[in-house]
Coordinates of N, CA, C and O in Angstrom, one line a residue:
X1 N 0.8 -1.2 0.0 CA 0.0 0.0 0.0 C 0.9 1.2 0.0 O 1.9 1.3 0.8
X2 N 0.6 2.1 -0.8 CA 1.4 3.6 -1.2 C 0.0 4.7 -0.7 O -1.1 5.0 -1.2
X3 N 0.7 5.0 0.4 CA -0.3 6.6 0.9 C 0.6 7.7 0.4 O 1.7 7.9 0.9
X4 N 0.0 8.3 -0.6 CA 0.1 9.6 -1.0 C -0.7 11.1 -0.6 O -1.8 11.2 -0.9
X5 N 0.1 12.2 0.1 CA -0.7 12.9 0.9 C -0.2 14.5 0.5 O 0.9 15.0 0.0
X6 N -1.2 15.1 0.9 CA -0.8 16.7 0.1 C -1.5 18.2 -0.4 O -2.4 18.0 -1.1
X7 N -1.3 18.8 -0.2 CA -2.4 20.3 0.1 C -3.6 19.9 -1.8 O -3.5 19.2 -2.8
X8 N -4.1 20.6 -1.5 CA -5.2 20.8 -2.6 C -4.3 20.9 -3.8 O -3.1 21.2 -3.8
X9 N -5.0 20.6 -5.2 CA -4.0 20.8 -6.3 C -2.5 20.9 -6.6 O -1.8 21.7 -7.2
X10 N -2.1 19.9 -6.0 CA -0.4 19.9 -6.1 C 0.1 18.6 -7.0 O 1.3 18.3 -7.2
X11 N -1.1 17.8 -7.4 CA -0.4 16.9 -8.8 C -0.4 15.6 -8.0 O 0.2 14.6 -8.4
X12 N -1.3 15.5 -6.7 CA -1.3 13.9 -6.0 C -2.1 12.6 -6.6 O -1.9 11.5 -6.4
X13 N -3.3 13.3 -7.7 CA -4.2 12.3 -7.8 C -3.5 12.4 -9.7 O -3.6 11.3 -10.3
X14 N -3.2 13.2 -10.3 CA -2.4 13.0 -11.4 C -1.1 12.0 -11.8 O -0.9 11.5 -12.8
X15 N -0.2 11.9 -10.3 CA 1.0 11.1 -10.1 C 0.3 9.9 -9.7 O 0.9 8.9 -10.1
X16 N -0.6 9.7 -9.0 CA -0.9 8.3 -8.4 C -2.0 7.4 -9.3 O -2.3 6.2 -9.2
X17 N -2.7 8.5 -10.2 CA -2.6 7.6 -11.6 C -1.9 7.0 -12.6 O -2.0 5.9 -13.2
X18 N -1.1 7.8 -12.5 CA 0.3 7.4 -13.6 C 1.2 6.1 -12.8 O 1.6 5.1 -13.4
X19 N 1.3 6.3 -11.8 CA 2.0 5.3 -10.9 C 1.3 3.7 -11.0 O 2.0 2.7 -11.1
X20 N -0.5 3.7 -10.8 CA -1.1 2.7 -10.8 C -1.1 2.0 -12.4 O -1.1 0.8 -12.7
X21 N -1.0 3.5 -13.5 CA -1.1 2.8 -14.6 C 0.5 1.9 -14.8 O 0.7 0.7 -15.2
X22 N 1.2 2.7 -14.6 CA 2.7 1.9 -15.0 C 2.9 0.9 -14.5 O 3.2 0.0 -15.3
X23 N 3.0 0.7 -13.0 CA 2.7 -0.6 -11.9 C 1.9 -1.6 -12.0 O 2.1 -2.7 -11.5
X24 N 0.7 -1.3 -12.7 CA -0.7 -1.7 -12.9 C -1.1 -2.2 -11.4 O -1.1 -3.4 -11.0
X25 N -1.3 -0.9 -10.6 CA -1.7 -0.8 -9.4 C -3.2 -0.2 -9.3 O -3.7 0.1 -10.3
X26 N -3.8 -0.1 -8.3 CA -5.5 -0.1 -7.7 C -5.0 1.2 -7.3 O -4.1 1.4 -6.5
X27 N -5.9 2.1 -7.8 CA -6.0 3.7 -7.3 C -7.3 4.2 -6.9 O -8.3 4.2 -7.5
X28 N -7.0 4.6 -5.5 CA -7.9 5.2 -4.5 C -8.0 6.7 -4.1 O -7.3 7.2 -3.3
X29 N -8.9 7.3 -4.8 CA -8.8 8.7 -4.4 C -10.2 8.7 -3.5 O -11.4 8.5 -3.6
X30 N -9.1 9.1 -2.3 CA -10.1 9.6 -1.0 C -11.6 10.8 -1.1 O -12.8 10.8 -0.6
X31 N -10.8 11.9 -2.0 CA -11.0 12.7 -2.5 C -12.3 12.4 -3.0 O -13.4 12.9 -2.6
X32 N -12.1 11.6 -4.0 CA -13.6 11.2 -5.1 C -14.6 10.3 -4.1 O -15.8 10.5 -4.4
X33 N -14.2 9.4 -3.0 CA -15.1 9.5 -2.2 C -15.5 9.9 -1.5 O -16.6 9.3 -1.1
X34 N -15.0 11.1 -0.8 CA -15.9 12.1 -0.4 C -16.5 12.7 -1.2 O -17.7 12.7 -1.0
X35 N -16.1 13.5 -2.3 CA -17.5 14.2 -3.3 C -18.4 13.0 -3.5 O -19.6 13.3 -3.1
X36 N -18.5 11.7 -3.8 CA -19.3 10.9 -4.1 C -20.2 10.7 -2.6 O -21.3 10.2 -2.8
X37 N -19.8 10.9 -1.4 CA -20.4 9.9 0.1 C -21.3 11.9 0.0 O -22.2 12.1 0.8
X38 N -21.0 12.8 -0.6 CA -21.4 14.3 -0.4 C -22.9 13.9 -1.2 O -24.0 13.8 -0.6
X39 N -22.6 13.9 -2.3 CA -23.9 14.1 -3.3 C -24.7 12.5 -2.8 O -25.9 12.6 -3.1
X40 N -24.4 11.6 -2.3 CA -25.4 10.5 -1.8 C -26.5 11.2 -1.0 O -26.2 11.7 0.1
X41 N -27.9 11.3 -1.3 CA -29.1 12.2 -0.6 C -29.1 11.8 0.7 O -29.7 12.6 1.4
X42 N -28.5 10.3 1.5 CA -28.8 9.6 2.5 C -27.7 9.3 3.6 O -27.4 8.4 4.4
X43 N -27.0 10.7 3.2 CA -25.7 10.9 3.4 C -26.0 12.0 5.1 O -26.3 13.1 5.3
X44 N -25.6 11.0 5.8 CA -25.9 12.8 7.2 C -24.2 13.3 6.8 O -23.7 14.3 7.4
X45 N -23.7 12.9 6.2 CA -22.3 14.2 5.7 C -22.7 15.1 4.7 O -22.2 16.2 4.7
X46 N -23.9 14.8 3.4 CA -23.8 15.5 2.9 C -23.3 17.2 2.9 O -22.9 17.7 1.8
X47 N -23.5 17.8 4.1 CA -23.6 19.3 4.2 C -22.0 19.4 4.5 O -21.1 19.9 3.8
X48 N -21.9 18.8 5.7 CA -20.0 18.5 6.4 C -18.9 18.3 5.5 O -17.7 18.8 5.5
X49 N -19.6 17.4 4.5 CA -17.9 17.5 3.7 C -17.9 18.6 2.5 O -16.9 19.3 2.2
X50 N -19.0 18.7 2.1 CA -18.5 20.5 1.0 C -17.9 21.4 1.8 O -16.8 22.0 1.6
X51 N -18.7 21.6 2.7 CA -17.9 22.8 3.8 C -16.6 22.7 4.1 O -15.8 23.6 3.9
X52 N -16.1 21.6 4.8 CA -14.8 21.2 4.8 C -13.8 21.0 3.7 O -12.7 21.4 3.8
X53 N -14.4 20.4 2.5 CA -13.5 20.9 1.5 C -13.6 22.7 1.0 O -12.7 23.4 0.5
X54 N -14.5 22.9 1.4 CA -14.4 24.4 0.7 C -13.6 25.3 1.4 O -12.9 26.1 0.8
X55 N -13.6 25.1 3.0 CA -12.9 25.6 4.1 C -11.1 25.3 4.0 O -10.3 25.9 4.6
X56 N -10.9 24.3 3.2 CA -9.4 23.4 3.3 C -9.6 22.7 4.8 O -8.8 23.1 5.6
X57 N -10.4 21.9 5.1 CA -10.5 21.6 6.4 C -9.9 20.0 6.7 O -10.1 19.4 5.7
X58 N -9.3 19.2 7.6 CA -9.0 18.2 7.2 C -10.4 17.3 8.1 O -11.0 17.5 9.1
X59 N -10.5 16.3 6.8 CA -12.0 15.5 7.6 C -11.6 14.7 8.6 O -10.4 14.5 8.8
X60 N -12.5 14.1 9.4 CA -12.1 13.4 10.6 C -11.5 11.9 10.4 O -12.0 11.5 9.3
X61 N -10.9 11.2 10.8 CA -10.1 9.7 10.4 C -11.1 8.8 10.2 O -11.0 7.7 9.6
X62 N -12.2 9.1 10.8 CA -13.0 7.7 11.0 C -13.7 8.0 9.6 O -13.8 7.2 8.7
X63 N -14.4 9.5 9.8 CA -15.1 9.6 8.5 C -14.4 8.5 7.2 O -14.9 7.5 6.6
X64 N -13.0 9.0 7.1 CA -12.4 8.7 6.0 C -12.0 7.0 5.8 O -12.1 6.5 4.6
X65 N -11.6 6.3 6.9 CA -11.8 5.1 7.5 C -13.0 4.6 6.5 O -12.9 4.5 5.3
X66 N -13.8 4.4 7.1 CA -15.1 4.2 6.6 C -15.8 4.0 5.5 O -16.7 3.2 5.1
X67 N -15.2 5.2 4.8 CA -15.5 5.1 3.2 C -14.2 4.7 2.5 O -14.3 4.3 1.3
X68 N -13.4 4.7 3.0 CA -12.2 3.4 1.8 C -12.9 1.7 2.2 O -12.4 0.7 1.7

């Protein structure tokens, strides 16, 4: 397992594509599951994680736990 970590737009989920494609490795963007667990209607995060991403806020461990 490769955890790749890093401020907003700095080329994390561009390199860890490129990495899985070359390796032919399994790519997990945390990222895309929180916008995805946001827009779910049955989501009690829905409101919590836009704000937090919009804030640069870091989400809580368990949240993030949970949905990998």
């Amino acid at each position: 397992m490769i955890l790749v970590s890093g401020g907003p737009d700095v080329g994390k989920g561009t390199n860890c594509i490129r990495l899985a494609d070359e390796f032919n490795l399994h790519h997990i963007s945390v990222g895309d599951l929180l916008r995805a667990e946001a827009k779910w209607p049955m989501s009690p995060y829905q409101h919590f994680i836009p704000e937090s991403i919009k804030k640069s806020l870091l989400l809580l461990a368990q949240l993030t736990t949970r949905l990998l």
